CSV table of C-alpha atoms and ligand atoms in Angstrom, one decimal:
chain,number,residue,atom,x,y,z
A,1179,MET,CA,-2.3,-15.6,-18.5
A,1180,GLU,CA,-5.6,-15.1,-18.1
A,1181,LYS,CA,-6.4,-11.5,-18.5
A,1182,SER,CA,-8.9,-9.1,-16.7
A,1183,LYS,CA,-10.7,-6.0,-17.0
A,1184,VAL,CA,-9.1,-4.1,-13.8
A,1185,LEU,CA,-10.0,-0.6,-12.5
A,1186,VAL,CA,-7.6,1.3,-10.5
A,1187,VAL,CA,-8.5,4.1,-7.8
A,1188,GLY,CA,-6.3,5.9,-7.1
A,1189,GLY,CA,-4.4,5.8,-10.7
A,1190,THR,CA,-2.3,8.8,-10.6
A,1191,GLY,CA,-0.9,8.2,-7.0
A,1192,TYR,CA,2.4,6.8,-6.0
A,1193,LEU,CA,1.0,3.1,-6.3
A,1194,GLY,CA,-1.6,3.8,-8.4
A,1195,LYS,CA,0.4,4.8,-11.4
A,1196,ARG,CA,2.8,2.2,-11.0
A,1197,LEU,CA,-0.2,-0.3,-10.9
A,1198,VAL,CA,-1.8,1.2,-14.1
A,1199,LYS,CA,1.5,0.7,-16.0
A,1200,ALA,CA,1.9,-3.4,-14.6
A,1201,SER,CA,-2.0,-3.6,-15.4
A,1202,LEU,CA,-1.5,-2.3,-19.2
A,1203,ALA,CA,1.9,-3.8,-19.5
A,1204,GLU,CA,0.2,-7.2,-18.6
A,1205,GLY,CA,-1.7,-6.4,-21.2
A,1206,HIS,CA,-5.0,-6.0,-19.3
A,1207,GLU,CA,-8.3,-4.0,-20.2
A,1208,THR,CA,-7.2,-1.4,-18.0
A,1209,TYR,CA,-9.6,2.0,-16.4
A,1210,ILE,CA,-8.9,4.1,-14.0
A,1211,LEU,CA,-10.9,6.3,-12.2
A,1212,ASN,CA,-11.2,10.3,-13.5
A,1213,ARG,CA,-12.3,11.6,-10.2
A,1214,ALA,CA,-14.1,14.9,-11.0
A,1215,GLU,CA,-12.1,16.4,-8.0
A,1216,ILE,CA,-9.1,16.2,-10.0
A,1217,GLY,CA,-10.3,19.7,-11.4
A,1218,VAL,CA,-7.4,21.8,-13.1
A,1219,ASP,CA,-4.8,19.5,-11.3
A,1220,ILE,CA,-2.5,19.8,-14.6
A,1221,ASP,CA,0.5,16.6,-13.8
A,1222,LYS,CA,-2.7,14.6,-12.8
A,1223,VAL,CA,-4.4,15.9,-16.0
A,1224,GLN,CA,-1.9,15.5,-18.1
A,1225,MET,CA,-0.5,11.7,-16.6
A,1226,LEU,CA,-4.0,10.4,-17.4
A,1227,LEU,CA,-4.1,11.8,-20.7
A,1228,SER,CA,-0.6,9.8,-21.1
A,1229,PHE,CA,-2.4,6.8,-20.2
A,1230,LYS,CA,-5.3,6.7,-22.2
A,1231,GLU,CA,-2.2,7.3,-25.3
A,1232,GLN,CA,-1.0,4.6,-24.0
A,1233,GLY,CA,-4.4,2.0,-23.9
A,1234,ALA,CA,-6.6,2.2,-20.8
A,1235,HIS,CA,-10.0,3.8,-20.2
A,1236,LEU,CA,-11.0,7.0,-18.3
A,1237,VAL,CA,-13.7,6.4,-16.5
A,1238,SER,CA,-15.2,9.5,-15.0
A,1239,GLY,CA,-16.5,9.4,-11.6
A,1240,SER,CA,-16.5,10.9,-7.8
A,1241,PHE,CA,-16.5,9.6,-4.4
A,1242,THR,CA,-20.0,12.2,-3.9
A,1243,ASP,CA,-22.2,10.6,-6.7
A,1244,HIS,CA,-22.7,7.1,-5.7
A,1245,GLN,CA,-24.0,6.0,-9.1
A,1246,SER,CA,-20.8,7.2,-10.8
A,1247,LEU,CA,-18.6,5.0,-9.1
A,1248,VAL,CA,-21.4,1.5,-9.4
A,1249,LYS,CA,-21.3,2.8,-13.2
A,1250,ALA,CA,-17.6,2.8,-13.4
A,1251,ILE,CA,-17.1,-0.5,-11.6
A,1252,LYS,CA,-19.7,-2.4,-13.8
A,1253,LEU,CA,-17.0,-1.9,-16.6
A,1254,VAL,CA,-14.6,-4.5,-14.7
A,1255,ASP,CA,-13.9,-7.9,-13.3
A,1256,VAL,CA,-11.0,-6.3,-10.6
A,1257,VAL,CA,-11.0,-3.2,-8.2
A,1258,ILE,CA,-7.5,-2.1,-7.1
A,1259,CYS,CA,-8.3,0.9,-4.5
A,1260,THR,CA,-4.5,2.8,-4.3
A,1261,ILE,CA,-6.3,5.7,-2.2
A,1262,SER,CA,-3.7,7.6,-0.3
A,1263,GLY,CA,-3.3,6.7,3.5
A,1264,VAL,CA,-1.2,8.9,4.9
A,1265,HIS,CA,-2.5,12.1,4.1
A,1266,ILE,CA,-5.8,11.4,4.5
A,1267,ARG,CA,-6.2,8.5,6.8
A,1268,SER,CA,-9.7,9.2,8.2
A,1269,HIS,CA,-11.2,10.0,5.0
A,1270,GLN,CA,-9.4,6.7,3.6
A,1271,ILE,CA,-11.9,4.2,5.7
A,1272,LEU,CA,-14.5,6.2,4.3
A,1273,LEU,CA,-14.0,6.5,0.4
A,1274,GLN,CA,-13.2,2.9,0.9
A,1275,LEU,CA,-16.6,2.1,2.1
A,1276,LYS,CA,-18.6,3.9,-0.5
A,1277,LEU,CA,-16.8,2.2,-3.1
A,1278,ILE,CA,-17.5,-1.4,-1.3
A,1279,ASP,CA,-21.3,-0.1,-0.8
A,1280,ALA,CA,-20.8,0.5,-4.8
A,1281,ILE,CA,-18.8,-3.3,-5.5
A,1282,LYS,CA,-22.1,-4.4,-3.8
A,1283,GLU,CA,-24.3,-3.0,-5.8
A,1284,ALA,CA,-22.8,-3.6,-9.5
A,1285,GLY,CA,-22.5,-7.4,-8.0
A,1286,ASN,CA,-20.2,-8.2,-10.6
A,1287,VAL,CA,-16.6,-7.9,-9.2
A,1288,LYS,CA,-14.5,-11.2,-9.1
A,1289,ARG,CA,-11.9,-9.4,-7.1
A,1290,PHE,CA,-10.9,-6.3,-5.1
A,1291,LEU,CA,-7.9,-5.1,-3.7
A,1292,PRO,CA,-8.2,-2.6,-1.3
A,1293,SER,CA,-5.4,-0.1,-0.1
A,1294,GLU,CA,-3.6,-2.3,2.1
A,1295,PHE,CA,0.3,-2.5,1.0
A,1296,GLY,CA,1.5,-2.3,4.6
A,1297,THR,CA,1.6,-4.4,7.6
A,1298,ASP,CA,-0.8,-7.4,7.8
A,1299,PRO,CA,-2.9,-5.1,9.9
A,1300,ALA,CA,-4.7,-8.3,11.7
A,1301,ARG,CA,-1.9,-9.4,12.9
A,1302,MET,CA,-1.9,-6.1,14.7
A,1303,GLU,CA,-3.8,-6.3,17.7
A,1304,ASP,CA,-1.9,-5.4,20.3
A,1305,ALA,CA,-0.6,-2.5,18.0
A,1306,LEU,CA,0.5,0.4,20.7
A,1307,GLU,CA,-1.5,3.9,20.3
A,1308,PRO,CA,-1.2,6.2,18.5
A,1309,GLY,CA,0.2,4.1,15.3
A,1310,ARG,CA,-2.5,1.7,15.2
A,1311,VAL,CA,-5.3,3.6,14.2
A,1312,THR,CA,-3.6,1.9,10.5
A,1313,PHE,CA,-4.2,-1.1,11.6
A,1314,ASP,CA,-7.7,-0.4,12.9
A,1315,ASP,CA,-8.7,1.3,10.0
A,1316,LYS,CA,-7.9,-1.1,7.6
A,1317,MET,CA,-9.7,-4.0,9.9
A,1318,ILE,CA,-12.7,-1.7,9.5
A,1319,VAL,CA,-12.4,-2.0,5.7
A,1320,ARG,CA,-11.7,-5.6,5.7
A,1321,LYS,CA,-14.9,-6.2,7.9
A,1322,ALA,CA,-17.2,-4.6,5.6
A,1323,ILE,CA,-15.6,-6.0,2.6
A,1324,GLU,CA,-15.9,-9.2,4.0
A,1325,ASP,CA,-19.7,-8.7,5.2
A,1326,ALA,CA,-20.4,-7.5,2.0
A,1327,GLN,CA,-19.3,-11.3,0.7
A,1328,ILE,CA,-16.7,-9.1,-2.1
A,1329,PRO,CA,-14.2,-11.7,-3.3
A,1330,PHE,CA,-10.6,-10.2,-2.1
A,1331,THR,CA,-7.2,-10.3,-2.2
A,1332,TYR,CA,-5.1,-8.0,0.5
A,1333,ILE,CA,-1.2,-7.1,-0.5
A,1334,SER,CA,0.7,-7.3,2.8
A,1335,ALA,CA,4.0,-5.4,1.3
A,1336,ASN,CA,5.5,-4.4,4.5
A,1337,CYS,CA,8.2,-1.9,4.4
A,1338,PHE,CA,7.7,-0.6,0.9
A,1339,ALA,CA,7.9,1.5,-2.1
A,1340,GLY,CA,11.4,3.0,-1.3
A,1341,TYR,CA,10.4,4.9,2.1
A,1342,PHE,CA,12.5,2.1,4.3
A,1343,LEU,CA,15.6,0.8,2.7
A,1344,GLY,CA,16.9,3.7,1.1
A,1345,GLY,CA,16.5,5.5,4.1
A,1346,LEU,CA,18.8,2.9,6.0
A,1347,CYS,CA,15.5,2.3,8.1
A,1348,GLN,CA,15.8,5.8,9.7
A,1349,PRO,CA,12.8,7.8,10.5
A,1350,GLY,CA,11.9,10.6,8.5
A,1351,LYS,CA,14.7,10.1,5.8
A,1352,ILE,CA,14.5,8.1,2.2
A,1353,LEU,CA,17.9,8.9,1.2
A,1354,PRO,CA,21.2,7.4,3.4
A,1355,SER,CA,22.9,9.7,5.2
A,1356,ARG,CA,26.6,10.1,4.6
A,1357,ASP,CA,27.3,11.0,8.3
A,1358,SER,CA,25.6,8.5,11.1
A,1359,VAL,CA,22.9,6.4,11.0
A,1360,VAL,CA,21.0,5.0,14.5
A,1361,PHE,CA,20.6,1.2,14.4
A,1362,LEU,CA,17.1,0.3,16.0
A,1363,GLY,CA,15.9,-2.9,17.7
A,1364,ASP,CA,18.3,-5.2,19.6
A,1365,GLY,CA,20.0,-6.6,16.6
A,1366,ASN,CA,17.9,-10.0,16.4
A,1367,LYS,CA,14.6,-8.8,14.5
A,1368,LYS,CA,14.1,-9.2,10.9
A,1369,VAL,CA,12.4,-6.7,8.8
A,1370,PHE,CA,10.9,-7.7,5.3
A,1371,THR,CA,11.2,-4.7,2.8
A,1372,VAL,CA,9.2,-5.5,-0.6
A,1373,PHE,CA,12.2,-7.2,-2.1
A,1374,MET,CA,11.3,-10.0,0.4
A,1375,LEU,CA,15.5,-9.7,2.0
A,1376,HIS,CA,15.9,-10.0,5.6
A,1377,VAL,CA,17.8,-7.1,6.8
A,1378,PHE,CA,19.3,-7.3,10.3
A,1379,LEU,CA,19.3,-4.4,12.1
A,1380,ASN,CA,22.1,-4.8,14.5
A,1381,SER,CA,22.4,-2.5,17.5
A,1382,ASP,CA,22.3,-1.6,21.3
A,1383,THR,CA,21.2,1.9,20.5
A,1384,VAL,CA,17.4,2.9,21.4
A,1385,PHE,CA,16.0,5.4,19.6
A,1386,LEU,CA,12.2,5.6,20.3
A,1387,SER,CA,10.8,9.6,21.0
A,1388,GLN,CA,7.4,10.7,20.5
A,1389,LYS,CA,8.0,14.9,22.4
A,1390,GLY,CA,6.9,17.4,20.3
A,1391,LEU,CA,5.7,14.9,17.0
A,1392,GLU,CA,2.8,16.1,14.9
A,1393,TYR,CA,0.5,13.3,14.8
A,1394,ALA,CA,1.0,11.6,11.6
A,1395,GLU,CA,4.9,11.6,12.5
A,1396,GLN,CA,3.5,9.8,16.4
A,1397,VAL,CA,1.9,7.6,13.9
A,1398,GLY,CA,4.8,6.5,11.9
A,1399,LEU,CA,7.1,6.1,14.7
A,1400,ILE,CA,5.0,3.9,16.0
A,1401,HIS,CA,5.2,1.6,13.1
A,1402,TYR,CA,9.0,1.5,13.0
A,1403,TYR,CA,9.0,0.4,17.0
A,1404,HIS,CA,6.9,-2.5,15.9
A,1405,VAL,CA,8.6,-3.5,13.2
A,1406,CYS,CA,12.2,-2.8,14.4
A,1407,TYR,CA,11.7,-3.6,18.0
A,1408,GLU,CA,9.2,-6.2,17.8
A,1409,GLY,CA,9.8,-7.3,14.8
A,1410,CYS,CA,6.0,-7.6,13.9
A,1411,LEU,CA,6.8,-9.0,10.1
A,1412,THR,CA,8.7,-11.8,10.4
A,1413,ASN,CA,7.6,-12.8,14.1
A,1414,PHE,CA,4.5,-15.3,12.7
A,1415,GLU,CA,4.4,-18.2,10.3
A,1416,ILE,CA,2.3,-16.9,6.7
A,1417,GLY,CA,-0.1,-19.8,7.3
A,1418,ASN,CA,-2.6,-21.7,4.9
A,1419,ASP,CA,-5.0,-18.6,4.5
A,1420,ALA,CA,-2.0,-16.3,2.2
A,1421,VAL,CA,0.9,-17.1,0.3
A,1422,GLU,CA,4.5,-15.5,0.2
A,1423,ALA,CA,4.7,-13.2,-3.0
A,1424,SER,CA,8.3,-15.1,-4.2
A,1425,GLU,CA,6.0,-18.6,-3.5
A,1426,LEU,CA,3.3,-16.8,-5.8
A,1427,TYR,CA,5.6,-15.6,-8.6
A,1428,PRO,CA,9.0,-17.3,-8.4
A,1429,GLU,CA,9.4,-16.5,-12.0
A,1430,ILE,CA,11.0,-12.6,-10.5
A,1431,LYS,CA,14.5,-12.0,-10.0
A,1432,TYR,CA,14.2,-10.1,-7.0
A,1433,THR,CA,16.9,-7.3,-6.6
A,1434,THR,CA,19.5,-8.1,-3.8
A,1435,VAL,CA,20.4,-5.0,-0.8
A,1436,GLU,CA,23.8,-4.3,-2.4
A,1437,GLU,CA,22.4,-3.7,-6.2
A,1438,TYR,CA,19.0,-1.5,-5.1
A,1439,MET,CA,21.4,0.3,-3.0
A,1440,LYS,CA,24.1,1.3,-6.2
A,1441,ARG,CA,20.9,3.6,-7.1
A,1442,TYR,CA,22.1,5.8,-3.9
A,1443,LEU,CA,25.8,6.3,-5.0
B,2049,NAP,N1,3.9,0.2,3.1
B,2049,NAP,C1,4.2,1.1,3.1
B,2049,NAP,O1,5.7,1.6,3.0
B,2049,NAP,C2,3.8,2.0,1.7
B,2049,NAP,C3,4.3,3.1,1.2
B,2049,NAP,C4,3.4,3.6,0.8
B,2049,NAP,C5,2.2,3.5,0.0
B,2049,NAP,N2,1.5,2.7,1.1
B,2049,NAP,C6,0.0,2.2,0.6
B,2049,NAP,O2,-0.4,2.6,-0.4
B,2049,NAP,C7,-1.6,3.2,-0.7
B,2049,NAP,C8,-1.1,4.4,-1.1
B,2049,NAP,O3,-0.6,5.2,-1.5
B,2049,NAP,P1,-0.1,6.3,-2.1
B,2049,NAP,O4,1.3,6.8,-1.4
B,2049,NAP,O5,-0.3,6.0,-3.5
B,2049,NAP,O6,-0.9,7.4,-1.8
B,2049,NAP,P2,-0.8,9.0,-2.6
B,2049,NAP,O7,-0.4,8.8,-4.2
B,2049,NAP,O8,-0.8,10.1,-1.5
B,2049,NAP,O9,-2.6,9.2,-3.4
B,2049,NAP,C9,-2.9,8.0,-3.9
B,2049,NAP,C10,-4.4,8.4,-4.2
B,2049,NAP,O10,-5.4,8.7,-3.7
B,2049,NAP,C11,-6.1,9.7,-4.1
B,2049,NAP,N3,-6.9,10.9,-3.1
B,2049,NAP,C12,-5.7,11.5,-2.5
B,2049,NAP,N4,-6.6,12.1,-1.7
B,2049,NAP,C13,-7.8,11.8,-1.9
B,2049,NAP,C14,-9.7,12.4,-1.7
B,2049,NAP,N5,-9.1,13.6,-0.6
B,2049,NAP,N6,-10.1,11.8,-2.3
B,2049,NAP,C15,-10.5,11.3,-3.0
B,2049,NAP,N7,-8.9,10.8,-3.5
B,2049,NAP,C16,-8.1,11.2,-2.7
B,2049,NAP,C17,-5.6,10.2,-5.0
B,2049,NAP,O11,-6.3,9.6,-6.3
B,2049,NAP,P3,-6.2,10.0,-7.6
B,2049,NAP,O12,-5.3,9.6,-8.2
B,2049,NAP,O13,-8.1,9.7,-8.0
B,2049,NAP,O14,-6.3,11.9,-7.4
B,2049,NAP,C18,-4.6,10.1,-5.0
B,2049,NAP,O15,-3.9,9.6,-6.5
B,2049,NAP,C19,-1.7,3.3,0.9
B,2049,NAP,O16,-3.0,2.4,1.3
B,2049,NAP,C20,-0.6,3.6,1.5
B,2049,NAP,O17,-0.9,3.5,2.4
B,2049,NAP,C21,2.0,1.5,1.6
């Protein structure tokens, strides 16, 4: 496989640290943005040092210092951004727009992967408030990337990262309930997990209430609505401008739901 020089921005985060490990394991020359703001966060600092021991290069920089971003980007061919979406949603656009400006100025990047890793926002034009903010934000970032003519890959990971299947698709739960489960939807919708299996949600039980919820919870619940009630992850054909991961990586052995769920026993 052709090797790249990869910069991970957000490399100590939940997804970022896994991408750093994967990039190192694949033998790519791996760089991590060592944000000045990490300061004395000892867990992050120790993680960065451990990545350094494993061969990663730490590059100092900050989103408040444009030239530091340009300098870091000039070292690599590929930039992967994994900055947080959940806690800093409005920041996420601003930070990524700053990154895009820096990538544009650096002018050497062969591929940029923005912090997507969810539902494909281009298919969510009719999403409901307040959940649609997630998709609108990601479309602003996509437009900036495409306006700047930066080569890109958008990764739609759908229901992802242990947040859905383990909790049996119950909003706010990531461990399976031992007592009862409310099945969402009308029984006909399929949901994609990152394991590329269809999870059938069978029940007549309707569950959608936004009363008294925090904004972030309301946003999350709307996502469950689109996924489980509308089937937004499977109600389309992928088309020619995209490719399904199992076609792209046929060598990967996928985990069955049964195997996956054993970890919770
Ligand atoms: N589809 C799904 O189910 C699903 C699940 C999980 C995540 N995701 C997506 O994956 C992406 C990454 O999410 P995550 O859970 O890995 O995020 P995370 O762990 O919460 O945060 C990732 C990184 O964001 C950076 N960050 C946080 N606050 C920042 C700030 N104020 N200024 C600058 N950088 C900041 C930090 O980078 P440093 O390492 O530099 O400190 C942090 O490590 C998001 O787009 C998210 O929506 C999708």
